[in-house]
mmCIF file of C-alpha atoms and ligand atoms in Angstrom:
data_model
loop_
_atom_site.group_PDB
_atom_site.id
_atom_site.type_symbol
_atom_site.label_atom_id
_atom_site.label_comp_id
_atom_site.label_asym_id
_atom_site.label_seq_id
_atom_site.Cartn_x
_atom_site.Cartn_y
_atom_site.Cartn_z
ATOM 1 C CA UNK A 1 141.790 78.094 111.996
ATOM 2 C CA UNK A 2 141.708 81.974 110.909
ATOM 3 C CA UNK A 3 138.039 82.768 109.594
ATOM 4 C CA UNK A 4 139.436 83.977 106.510
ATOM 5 C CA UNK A 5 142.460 81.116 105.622
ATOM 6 C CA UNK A 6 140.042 80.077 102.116
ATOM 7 C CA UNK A 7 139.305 83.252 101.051
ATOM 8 C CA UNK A 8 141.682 84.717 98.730
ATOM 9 C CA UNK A 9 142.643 88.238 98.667
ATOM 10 C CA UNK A 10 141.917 91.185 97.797
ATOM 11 C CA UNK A 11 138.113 90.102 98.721
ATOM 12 C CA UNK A 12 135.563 92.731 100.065
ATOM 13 C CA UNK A 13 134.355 91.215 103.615
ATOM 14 C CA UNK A 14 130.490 92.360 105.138
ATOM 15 C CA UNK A 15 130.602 92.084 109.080
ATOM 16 C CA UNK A 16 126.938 90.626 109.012
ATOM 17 C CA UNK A 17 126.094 91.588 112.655
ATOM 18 C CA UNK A 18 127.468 94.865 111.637
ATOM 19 C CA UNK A 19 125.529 95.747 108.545
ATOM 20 C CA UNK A 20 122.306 94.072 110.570
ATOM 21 C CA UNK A 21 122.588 96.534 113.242
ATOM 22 C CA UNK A 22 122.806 99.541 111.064
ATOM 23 C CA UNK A 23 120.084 98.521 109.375
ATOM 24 C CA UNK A 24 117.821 98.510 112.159
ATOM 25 C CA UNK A 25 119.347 101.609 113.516
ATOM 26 C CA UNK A 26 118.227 103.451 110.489
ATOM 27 C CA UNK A 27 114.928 101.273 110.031
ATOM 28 C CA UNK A 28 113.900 102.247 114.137
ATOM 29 C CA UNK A 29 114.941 105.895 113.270
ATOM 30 C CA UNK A 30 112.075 106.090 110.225
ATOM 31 C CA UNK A 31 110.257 103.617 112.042
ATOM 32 C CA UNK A 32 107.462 106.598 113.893
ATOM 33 C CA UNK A 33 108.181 108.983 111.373
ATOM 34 C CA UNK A 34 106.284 111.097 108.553
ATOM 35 C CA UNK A 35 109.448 110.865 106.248
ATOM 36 C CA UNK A 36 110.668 107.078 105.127
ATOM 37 C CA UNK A 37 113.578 105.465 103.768
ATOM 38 C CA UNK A 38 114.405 104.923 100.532
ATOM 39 C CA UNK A 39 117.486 103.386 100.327
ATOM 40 C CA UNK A 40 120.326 104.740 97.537
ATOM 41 C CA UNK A 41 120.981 101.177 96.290
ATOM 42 C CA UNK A 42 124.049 102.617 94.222
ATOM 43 C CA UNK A 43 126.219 102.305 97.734
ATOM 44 C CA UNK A 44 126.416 98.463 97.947
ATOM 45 C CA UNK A 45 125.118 97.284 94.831
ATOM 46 C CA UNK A 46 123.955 94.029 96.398
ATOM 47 C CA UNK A 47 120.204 92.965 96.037
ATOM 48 C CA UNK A 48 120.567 90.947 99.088
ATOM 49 C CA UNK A 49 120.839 94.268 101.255
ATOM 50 C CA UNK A 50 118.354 95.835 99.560
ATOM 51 C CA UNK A 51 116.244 92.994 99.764
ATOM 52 C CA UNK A 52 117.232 93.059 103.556
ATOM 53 C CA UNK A 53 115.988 96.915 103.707
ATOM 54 C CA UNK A 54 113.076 96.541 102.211
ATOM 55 C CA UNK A 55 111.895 93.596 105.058
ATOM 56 C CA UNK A 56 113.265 96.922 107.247
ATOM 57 C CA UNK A 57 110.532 98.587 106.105
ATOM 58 C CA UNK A 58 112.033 100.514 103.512
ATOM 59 C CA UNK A 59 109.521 102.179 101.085
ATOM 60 C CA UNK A 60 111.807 101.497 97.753
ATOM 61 C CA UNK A 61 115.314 101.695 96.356
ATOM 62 C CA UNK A 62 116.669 104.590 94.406
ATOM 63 C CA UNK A 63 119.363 103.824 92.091
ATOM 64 C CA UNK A 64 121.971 105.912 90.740
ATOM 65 C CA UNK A 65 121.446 104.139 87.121
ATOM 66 C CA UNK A 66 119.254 102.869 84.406
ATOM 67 C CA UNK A 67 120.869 99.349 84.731
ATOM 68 C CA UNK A 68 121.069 99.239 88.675
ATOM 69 C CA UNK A 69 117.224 99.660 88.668
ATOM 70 C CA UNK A 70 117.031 96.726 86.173
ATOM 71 C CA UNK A 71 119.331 94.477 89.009
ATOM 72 C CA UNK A 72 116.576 95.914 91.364
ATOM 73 C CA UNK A 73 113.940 94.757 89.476
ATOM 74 C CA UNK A 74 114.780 91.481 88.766
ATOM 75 C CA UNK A 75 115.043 91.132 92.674
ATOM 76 C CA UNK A 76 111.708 91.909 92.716
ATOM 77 C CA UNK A 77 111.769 95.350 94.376
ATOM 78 C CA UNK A 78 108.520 96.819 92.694
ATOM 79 C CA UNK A 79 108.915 100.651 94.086
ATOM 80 C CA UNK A 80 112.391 102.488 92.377
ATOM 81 C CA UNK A 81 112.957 105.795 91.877
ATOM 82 C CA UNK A 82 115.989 106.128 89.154
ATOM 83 C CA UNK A 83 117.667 109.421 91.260
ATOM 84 C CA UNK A 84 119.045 110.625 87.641
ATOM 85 C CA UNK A 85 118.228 111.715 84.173
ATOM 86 C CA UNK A 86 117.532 109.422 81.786
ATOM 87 C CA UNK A 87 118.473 110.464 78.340
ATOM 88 C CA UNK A 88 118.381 109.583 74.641
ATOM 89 C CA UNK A 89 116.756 106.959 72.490
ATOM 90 C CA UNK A 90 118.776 103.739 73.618
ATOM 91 C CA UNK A 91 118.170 103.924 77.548
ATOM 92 C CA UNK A 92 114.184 105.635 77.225
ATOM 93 C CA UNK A 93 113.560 102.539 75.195
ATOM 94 C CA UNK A 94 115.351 100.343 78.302
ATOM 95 C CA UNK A 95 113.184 102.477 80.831
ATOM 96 C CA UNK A 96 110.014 101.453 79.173
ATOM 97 C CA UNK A 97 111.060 97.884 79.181
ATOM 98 C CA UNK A 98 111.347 98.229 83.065
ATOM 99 C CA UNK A 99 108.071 100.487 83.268
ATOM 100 C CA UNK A 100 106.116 97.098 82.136
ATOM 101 C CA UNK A 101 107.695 95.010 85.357
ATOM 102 C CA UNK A 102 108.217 97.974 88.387
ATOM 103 C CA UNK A 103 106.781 101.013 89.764
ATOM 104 C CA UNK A 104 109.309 103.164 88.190
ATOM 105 C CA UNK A 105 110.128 107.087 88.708
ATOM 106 C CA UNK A 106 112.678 109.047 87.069
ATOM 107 C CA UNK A 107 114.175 112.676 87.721
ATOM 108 C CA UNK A 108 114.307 115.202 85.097
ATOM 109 C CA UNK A 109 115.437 118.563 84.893
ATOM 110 C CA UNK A 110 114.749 119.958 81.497
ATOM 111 C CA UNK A 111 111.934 120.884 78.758
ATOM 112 C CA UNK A 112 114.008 118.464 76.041
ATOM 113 C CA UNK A 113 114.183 115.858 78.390
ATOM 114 C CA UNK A 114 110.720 115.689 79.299
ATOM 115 C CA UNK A 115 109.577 115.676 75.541
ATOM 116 C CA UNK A 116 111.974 112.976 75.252
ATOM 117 C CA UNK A 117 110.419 110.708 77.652
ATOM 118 C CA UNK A 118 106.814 111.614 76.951
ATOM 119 C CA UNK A 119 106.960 111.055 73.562
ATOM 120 C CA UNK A 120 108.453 107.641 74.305
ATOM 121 C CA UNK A 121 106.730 106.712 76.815
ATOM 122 C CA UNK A 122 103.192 107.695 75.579
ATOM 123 C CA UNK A 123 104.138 105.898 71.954
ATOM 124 C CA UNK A 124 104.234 102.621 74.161
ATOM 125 C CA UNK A 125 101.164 102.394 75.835
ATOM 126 C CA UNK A 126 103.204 102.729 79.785
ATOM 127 C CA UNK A 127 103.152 105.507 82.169
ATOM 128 C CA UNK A 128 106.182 106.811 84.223
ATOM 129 C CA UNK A 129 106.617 108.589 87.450
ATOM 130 C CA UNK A 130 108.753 111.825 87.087
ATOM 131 C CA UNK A 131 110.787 113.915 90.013
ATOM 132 C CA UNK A 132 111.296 117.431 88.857
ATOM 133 C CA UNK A 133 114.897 117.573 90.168
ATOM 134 C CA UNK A 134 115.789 121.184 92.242
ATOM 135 C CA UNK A 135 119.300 122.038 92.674
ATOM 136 C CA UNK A 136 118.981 123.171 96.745
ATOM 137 C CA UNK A 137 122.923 124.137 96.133
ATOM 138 C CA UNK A 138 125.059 121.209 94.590
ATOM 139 C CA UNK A 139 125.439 123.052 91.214
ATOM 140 C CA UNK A 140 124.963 119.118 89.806
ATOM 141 C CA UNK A 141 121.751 118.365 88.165
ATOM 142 C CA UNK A 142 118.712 120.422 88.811
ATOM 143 C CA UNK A 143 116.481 122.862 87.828
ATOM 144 C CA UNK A 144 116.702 126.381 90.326
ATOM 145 C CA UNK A 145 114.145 126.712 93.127
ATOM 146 C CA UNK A 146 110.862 128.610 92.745
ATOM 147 C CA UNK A 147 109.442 129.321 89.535
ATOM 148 C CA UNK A 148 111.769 127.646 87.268
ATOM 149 C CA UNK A 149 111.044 124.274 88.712
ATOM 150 C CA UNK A 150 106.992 125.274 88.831
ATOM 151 C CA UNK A 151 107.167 125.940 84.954
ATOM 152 C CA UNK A 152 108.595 122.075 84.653
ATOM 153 C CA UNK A 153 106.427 120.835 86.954
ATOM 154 C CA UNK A 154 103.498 121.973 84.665
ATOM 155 C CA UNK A 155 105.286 120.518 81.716
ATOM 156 C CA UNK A 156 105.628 117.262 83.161
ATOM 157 C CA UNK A 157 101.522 117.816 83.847
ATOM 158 C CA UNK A 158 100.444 118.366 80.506
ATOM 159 C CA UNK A 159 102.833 115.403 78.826
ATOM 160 C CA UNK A 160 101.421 112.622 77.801
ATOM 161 C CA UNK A 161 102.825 109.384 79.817
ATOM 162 C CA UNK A 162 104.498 110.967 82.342
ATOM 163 C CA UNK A 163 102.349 110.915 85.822
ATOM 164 C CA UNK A 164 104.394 113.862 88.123
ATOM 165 C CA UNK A 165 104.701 113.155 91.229
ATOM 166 C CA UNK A 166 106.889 115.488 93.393
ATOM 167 C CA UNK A 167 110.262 116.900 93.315
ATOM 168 C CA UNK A 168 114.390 115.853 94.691
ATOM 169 C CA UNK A 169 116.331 117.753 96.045
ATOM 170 C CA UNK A 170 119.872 116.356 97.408
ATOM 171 C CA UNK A 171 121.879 118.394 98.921
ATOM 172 C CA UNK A 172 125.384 116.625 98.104
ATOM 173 C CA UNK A 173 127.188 119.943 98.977
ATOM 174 C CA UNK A 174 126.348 119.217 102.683
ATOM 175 C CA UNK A 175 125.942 115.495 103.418
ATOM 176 C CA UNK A 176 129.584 114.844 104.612
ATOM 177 C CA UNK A 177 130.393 118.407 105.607
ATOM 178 C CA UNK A 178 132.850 117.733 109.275
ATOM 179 C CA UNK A 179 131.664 120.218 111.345
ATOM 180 C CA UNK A 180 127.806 119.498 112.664
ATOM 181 C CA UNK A 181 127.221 123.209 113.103
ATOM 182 C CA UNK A 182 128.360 123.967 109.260
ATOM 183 C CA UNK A 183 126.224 120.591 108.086
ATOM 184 C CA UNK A 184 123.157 121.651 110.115
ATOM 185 C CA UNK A 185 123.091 125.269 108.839
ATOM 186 C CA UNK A 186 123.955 124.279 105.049
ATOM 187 C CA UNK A 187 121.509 121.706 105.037
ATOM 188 C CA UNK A 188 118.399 123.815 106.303
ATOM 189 C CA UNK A 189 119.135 126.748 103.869
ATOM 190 C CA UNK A 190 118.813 123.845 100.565
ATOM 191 C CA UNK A 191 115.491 122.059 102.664
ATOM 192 C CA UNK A 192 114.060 126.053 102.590
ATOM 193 C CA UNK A 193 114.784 126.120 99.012
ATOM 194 C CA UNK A 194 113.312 122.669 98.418
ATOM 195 C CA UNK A 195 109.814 123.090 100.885
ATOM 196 C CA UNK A 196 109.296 126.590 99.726
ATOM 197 C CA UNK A 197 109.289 125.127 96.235
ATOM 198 C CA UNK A 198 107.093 122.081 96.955
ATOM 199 C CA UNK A 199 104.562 125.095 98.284
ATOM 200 C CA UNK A 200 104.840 127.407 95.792
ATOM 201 C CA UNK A 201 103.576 124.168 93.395
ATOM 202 C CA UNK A 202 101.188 122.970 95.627
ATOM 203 C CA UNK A 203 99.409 126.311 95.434
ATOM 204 C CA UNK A 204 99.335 126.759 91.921
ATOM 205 C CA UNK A 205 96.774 123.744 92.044
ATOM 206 C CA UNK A 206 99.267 121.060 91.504
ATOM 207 C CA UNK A 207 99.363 118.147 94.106
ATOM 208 C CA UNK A 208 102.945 116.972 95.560
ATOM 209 C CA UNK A 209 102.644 113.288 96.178
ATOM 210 C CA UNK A 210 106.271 113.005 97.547
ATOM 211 C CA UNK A 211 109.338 114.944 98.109
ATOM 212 C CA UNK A 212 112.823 112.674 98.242
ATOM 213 C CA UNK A 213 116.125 114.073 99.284
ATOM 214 C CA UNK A 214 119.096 113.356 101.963
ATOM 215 C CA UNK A 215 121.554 111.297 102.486
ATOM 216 C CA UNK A 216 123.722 109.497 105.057
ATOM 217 C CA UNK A 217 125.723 112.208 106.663
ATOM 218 C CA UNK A 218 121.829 114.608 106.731
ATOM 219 C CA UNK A 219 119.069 112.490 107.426
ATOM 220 C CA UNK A 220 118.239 113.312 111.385
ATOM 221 C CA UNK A 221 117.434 116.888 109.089
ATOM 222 C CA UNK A 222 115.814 115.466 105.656
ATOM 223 C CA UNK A 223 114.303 113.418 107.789
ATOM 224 C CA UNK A 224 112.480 115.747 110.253
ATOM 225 C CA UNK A 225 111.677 117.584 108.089
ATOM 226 C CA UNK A 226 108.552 118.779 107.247
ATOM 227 C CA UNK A 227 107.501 118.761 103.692
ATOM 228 C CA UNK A 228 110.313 116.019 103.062
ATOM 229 C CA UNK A 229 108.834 112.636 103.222
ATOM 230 C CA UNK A 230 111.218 110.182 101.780
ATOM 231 C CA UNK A 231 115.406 110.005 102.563
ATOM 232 C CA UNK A 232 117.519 108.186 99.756
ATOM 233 C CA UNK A 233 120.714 107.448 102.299
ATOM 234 C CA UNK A 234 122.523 104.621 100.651
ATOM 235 C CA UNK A 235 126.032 104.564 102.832
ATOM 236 C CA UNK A 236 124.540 103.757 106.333
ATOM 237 C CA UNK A 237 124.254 100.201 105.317
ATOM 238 C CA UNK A 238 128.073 99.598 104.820
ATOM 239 C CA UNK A 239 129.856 102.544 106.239
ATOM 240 C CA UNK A 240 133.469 103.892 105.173
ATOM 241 C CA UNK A 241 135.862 105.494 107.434
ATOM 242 C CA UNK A 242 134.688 108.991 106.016
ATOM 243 C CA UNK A 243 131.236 109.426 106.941
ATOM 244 C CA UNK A 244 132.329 106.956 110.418
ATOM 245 C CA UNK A 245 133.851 110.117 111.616
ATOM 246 C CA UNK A 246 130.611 112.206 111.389
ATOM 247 C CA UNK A 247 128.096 109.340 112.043
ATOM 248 C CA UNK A 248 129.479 107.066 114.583
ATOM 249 C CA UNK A 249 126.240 105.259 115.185
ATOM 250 C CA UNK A 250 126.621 103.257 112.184
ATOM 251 C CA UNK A 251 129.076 100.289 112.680
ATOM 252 C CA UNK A 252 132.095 99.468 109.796
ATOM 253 C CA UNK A 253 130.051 96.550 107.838
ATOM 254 C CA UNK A 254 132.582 96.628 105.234
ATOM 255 C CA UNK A 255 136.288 95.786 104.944
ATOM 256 C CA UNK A 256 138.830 94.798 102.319
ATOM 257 C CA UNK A 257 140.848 91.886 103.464
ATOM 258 C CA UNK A 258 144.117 91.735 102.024
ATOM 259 C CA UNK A 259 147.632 89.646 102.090
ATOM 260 C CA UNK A 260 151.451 91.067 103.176
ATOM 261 C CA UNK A 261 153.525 90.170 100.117
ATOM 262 C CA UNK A 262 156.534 92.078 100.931
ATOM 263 C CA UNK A 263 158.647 93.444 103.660
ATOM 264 C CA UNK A 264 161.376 95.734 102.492
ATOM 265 C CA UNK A 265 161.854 96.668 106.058
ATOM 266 C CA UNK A 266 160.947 95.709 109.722
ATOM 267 C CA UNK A 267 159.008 98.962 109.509
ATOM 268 C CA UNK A 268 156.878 98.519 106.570
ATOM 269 C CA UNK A 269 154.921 95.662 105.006
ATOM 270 C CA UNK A 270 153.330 95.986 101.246
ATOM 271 C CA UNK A 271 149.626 94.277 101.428
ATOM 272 C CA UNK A 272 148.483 93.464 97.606
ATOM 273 C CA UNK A 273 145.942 96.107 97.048
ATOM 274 C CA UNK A 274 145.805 99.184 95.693
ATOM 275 C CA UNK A 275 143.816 102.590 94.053
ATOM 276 C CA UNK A 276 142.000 99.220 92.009
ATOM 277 C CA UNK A 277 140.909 97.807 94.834
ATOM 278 C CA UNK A 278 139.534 100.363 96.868
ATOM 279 C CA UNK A 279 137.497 104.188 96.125
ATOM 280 C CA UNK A 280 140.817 106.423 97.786
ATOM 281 C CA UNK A 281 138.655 109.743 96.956
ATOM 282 C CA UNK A 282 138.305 110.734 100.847
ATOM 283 C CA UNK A 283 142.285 109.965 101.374
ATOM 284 C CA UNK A 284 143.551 106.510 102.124
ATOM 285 C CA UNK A 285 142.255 103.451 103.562
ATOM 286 C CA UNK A 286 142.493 102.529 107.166
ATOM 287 C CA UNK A 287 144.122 99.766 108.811
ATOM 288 C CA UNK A 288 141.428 98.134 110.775
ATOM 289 C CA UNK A 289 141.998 98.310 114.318
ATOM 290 C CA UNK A 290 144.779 101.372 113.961
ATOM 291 C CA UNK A 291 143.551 104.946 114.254
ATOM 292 C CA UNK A 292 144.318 107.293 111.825
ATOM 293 C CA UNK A 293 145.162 106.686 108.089
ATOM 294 C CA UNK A 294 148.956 107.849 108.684
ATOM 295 C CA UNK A 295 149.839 104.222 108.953
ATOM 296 C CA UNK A 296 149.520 104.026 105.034
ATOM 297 C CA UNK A 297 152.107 106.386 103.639
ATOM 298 C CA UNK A 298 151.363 105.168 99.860
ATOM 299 C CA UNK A 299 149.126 103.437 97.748
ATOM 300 C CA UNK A 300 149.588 103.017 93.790
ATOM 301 C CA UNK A 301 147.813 100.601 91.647
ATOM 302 C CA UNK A 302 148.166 97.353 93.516
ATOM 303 C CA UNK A 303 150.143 98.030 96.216
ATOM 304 C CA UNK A 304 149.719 99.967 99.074
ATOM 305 C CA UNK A 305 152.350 100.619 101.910
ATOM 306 C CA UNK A 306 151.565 100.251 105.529
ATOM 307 C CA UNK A 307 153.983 101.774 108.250
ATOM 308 C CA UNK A 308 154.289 99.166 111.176
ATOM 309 C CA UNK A 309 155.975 98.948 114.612
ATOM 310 C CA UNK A 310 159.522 98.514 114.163
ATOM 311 C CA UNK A 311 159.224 95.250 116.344
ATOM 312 C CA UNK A 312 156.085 94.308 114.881
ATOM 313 C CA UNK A 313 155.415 90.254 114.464
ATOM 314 C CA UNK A 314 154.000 90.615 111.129
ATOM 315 C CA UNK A 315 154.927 88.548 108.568
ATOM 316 C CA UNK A 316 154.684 87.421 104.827
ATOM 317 C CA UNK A 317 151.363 86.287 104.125
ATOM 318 C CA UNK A 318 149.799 87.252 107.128
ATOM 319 C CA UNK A 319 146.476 89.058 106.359
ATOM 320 C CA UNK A 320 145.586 92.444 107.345
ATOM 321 C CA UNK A 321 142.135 94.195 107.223
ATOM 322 C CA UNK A 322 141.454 97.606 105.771
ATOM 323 C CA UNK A 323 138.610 99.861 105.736
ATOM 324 C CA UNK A 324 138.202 102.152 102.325
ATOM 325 C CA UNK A 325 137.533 106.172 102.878
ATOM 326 C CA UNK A 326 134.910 105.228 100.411
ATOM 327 C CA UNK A 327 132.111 102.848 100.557
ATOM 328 C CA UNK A 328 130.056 103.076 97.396
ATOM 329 C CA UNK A 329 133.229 103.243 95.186
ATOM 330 C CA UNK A 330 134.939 100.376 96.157
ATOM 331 C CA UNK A 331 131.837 97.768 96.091
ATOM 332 C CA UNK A 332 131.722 98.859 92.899
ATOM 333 C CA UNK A 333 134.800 96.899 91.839
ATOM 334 C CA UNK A 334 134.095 93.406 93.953
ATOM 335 C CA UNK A 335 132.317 91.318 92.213
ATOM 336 C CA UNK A 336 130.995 89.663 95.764
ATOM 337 C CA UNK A 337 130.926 90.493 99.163
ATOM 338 C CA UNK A 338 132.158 87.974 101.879
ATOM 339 C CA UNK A 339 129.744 87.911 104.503
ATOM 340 C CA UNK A 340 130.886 87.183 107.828
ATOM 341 C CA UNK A 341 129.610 86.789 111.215
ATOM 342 C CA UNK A 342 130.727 85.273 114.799
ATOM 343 C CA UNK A 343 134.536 84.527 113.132
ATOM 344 C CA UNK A 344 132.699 82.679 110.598
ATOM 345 C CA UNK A 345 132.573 82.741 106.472
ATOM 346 C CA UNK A 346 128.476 82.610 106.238
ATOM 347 C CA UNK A 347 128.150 83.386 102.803
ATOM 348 C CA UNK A 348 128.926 85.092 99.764
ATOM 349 C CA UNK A 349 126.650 87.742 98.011
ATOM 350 C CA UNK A 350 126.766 88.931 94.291
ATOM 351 C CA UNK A 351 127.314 92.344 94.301
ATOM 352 C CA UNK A 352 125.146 92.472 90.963
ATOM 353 C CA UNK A 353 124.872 96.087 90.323
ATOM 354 C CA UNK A 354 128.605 96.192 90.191
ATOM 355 C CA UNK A 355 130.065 98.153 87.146
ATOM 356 C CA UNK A 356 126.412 98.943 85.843
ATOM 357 C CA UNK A 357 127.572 102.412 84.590
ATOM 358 C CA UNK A 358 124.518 102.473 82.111
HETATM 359 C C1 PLP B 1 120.883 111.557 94.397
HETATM 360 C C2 PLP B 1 121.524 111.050 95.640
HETATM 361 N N1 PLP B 1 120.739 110.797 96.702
HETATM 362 C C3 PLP B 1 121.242 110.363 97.854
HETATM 363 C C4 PLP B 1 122.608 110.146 98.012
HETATM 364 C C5 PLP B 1 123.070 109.756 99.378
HETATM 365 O O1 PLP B 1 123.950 108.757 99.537
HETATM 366 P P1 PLP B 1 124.818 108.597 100.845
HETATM 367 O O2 PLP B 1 123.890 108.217 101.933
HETATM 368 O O3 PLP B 1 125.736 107.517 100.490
HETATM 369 O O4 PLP B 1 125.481 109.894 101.115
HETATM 370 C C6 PLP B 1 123.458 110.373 96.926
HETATM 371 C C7 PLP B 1 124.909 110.169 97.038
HETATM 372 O O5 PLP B 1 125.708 110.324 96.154
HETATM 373 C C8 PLP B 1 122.912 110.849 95.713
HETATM 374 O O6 PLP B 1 123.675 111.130 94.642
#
């Protein structure tokens, strides 16, 4: 019997063996290094994996939000670094809740929103770890380079609460950049920016404890770096056809199995997922097992339109497997993954961080 014949579709399958191997791929790579991993938990959204990279040796998670560090927490992941501002009243009051049961650290990037926290924080009785946040080129969040980030750096120093204890610096602008030549050079000008900051601080009397940047499609750089000692890649674990095409030594763990529901045409089959199912922001999914995302000449809300062989066998109902040009998108709209292994259903994981946009 088909592997898949009792689960329904659209479901989000994890090739265990797949998923294991990156895992150790990236957990050999960090293994004899100065920098370590710190997985981006915000890509799969699954405690189970991030339980299963911290056994990997992982020093923490860093989360995207407030409430994915809470899933993290109650998994009992003690180190997380929140990789964002946290602002206002209603979530500072959440961070201190989590401050009593984790080793947290937060970014920041501003005078206001360091009075914010200290004030807070310090009213409470807690203490809280605090990144000063350098934009090395992204134009996101950020404070510049040099002095500007210095000046915060001795805010954060003199504020009640708040304990500082390095900088981030990820250079988004770079991480999934296709040529290697144009990645490599991009990426060392924002790691200048972010070491020559970390020593301009660290002479002005102020000790660094830790310096977190990279992702995915950078860490062989972030990660020999010197003066960088933690990476934050978060896609490795699960892949998606757009950063497969720059980092080939991480396998496709995920998938989106799916269902033909229509065939207007030898030529083309309709599968019964669409932009809802699946993060479409690097182009179109992938038919697994096809090259080349030309086989899917449409996709609207819950449909999407795959070109076949004119004398193709497939039929109605058959099920078809396709990989999203986005990882950390579309686990965000499964509520479980489908773990598989061996042609075998082994389990289902909560994706528990799913839709926690606060
Ligand atoms: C702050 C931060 N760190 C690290 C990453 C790296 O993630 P990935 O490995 O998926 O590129 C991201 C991705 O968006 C990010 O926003």
């Amino acid at each position: 019997m088909n592997a898949f014949a009792e689960v329904d579709t659209p479901a989000l399958l994890l090739d265990l063996s797949a998923l294991k191997a990156n895992l150790r791929w990236m957990a050999d790579y960090f293994a004899h290094r100065h920098a370590k991993l710190r997985p981006h938990f915000k890509s799969h959204k699954c405690a189970s994996i991030a339980k299963m990279q911290m056994d990997a040796g992982a020093v923490g998670i860093a989360c995207a939000k407030l409430g994915e560090a809470e899933v993290v927490a109650d998994a009992g992941i003690r180190s997380i670094l929140i990789a964002n501002q946290i602002v206002g009243p209603i979530k500072i009051s959440r961070l201190i809740d989590l401050c009593r049961r984790a080793e947290l650290m937060v970014v920041v990037d501003s005078p206001d929103n360091v009075r914010m926290l200290s004030g807070a924080v310090s009213a409470a009785g807690v203490s809280i770890g605090v990144l000063v946040e350098v934009d090395v080129g992204m134009g996101r969040c950020g404070v510049a380079p040099g002095e500007p980030a210095l000046k915060l750096a001795q805010q954060v120093v003199s504020s009640a609460g708040l304990r500082f204890e390095g900088l981030q610096g990820y250079e988004g602008h770079c991480v999934d950049l296709r040529q290697e030549t144009e990645r490599t050079a991009k990426t060392l000008q924002s790691l200048k920016l972010l070491v020559d900051t970390r020593r301009l601080i660290e002479r002005s009397g102020l000790p660094i404890h830790f310096v977190s940047g990279g992702g995915t499609g950078t860490y062989t750089l972030t990660g020999n770096c010197e003066g960088v000692d933690e990476v934050q890649a978060g896609s490795y674990a699960t892949m998606d056809w757009w950063y497969g095409d720059i980092r080939p030594e991480f396998n496709q763990a995920m998938s989106i199995l799916t269902t033909v529901i229509s065939q207007p045409r030898p030529d083309l089959v309709i599968i019964d997922v669409g932009r809802k199912g699946f993060g479409a922001e690097w182009g179109p999914p992938r038919v697994k097992g096809i090259a080349g995302s030309e086989v899917i000449s449409y996709t609207s809300e819950e449909h999407t339109k795959i070109n076949v062989p004119h004398d193709s066998k497939i039929e109605i109902g058959d099920r078809i497997e396709i990989i999203p040009s986005h990882g950390c998108t579309t686990s965000n709209l499964y509520s479980e993954f489908v773990v598989h292994q061996d042609g075998l259903v082994r389990a289902r994981w909560p994706i528990e961080g799913r839709g926690k946009l606060q």
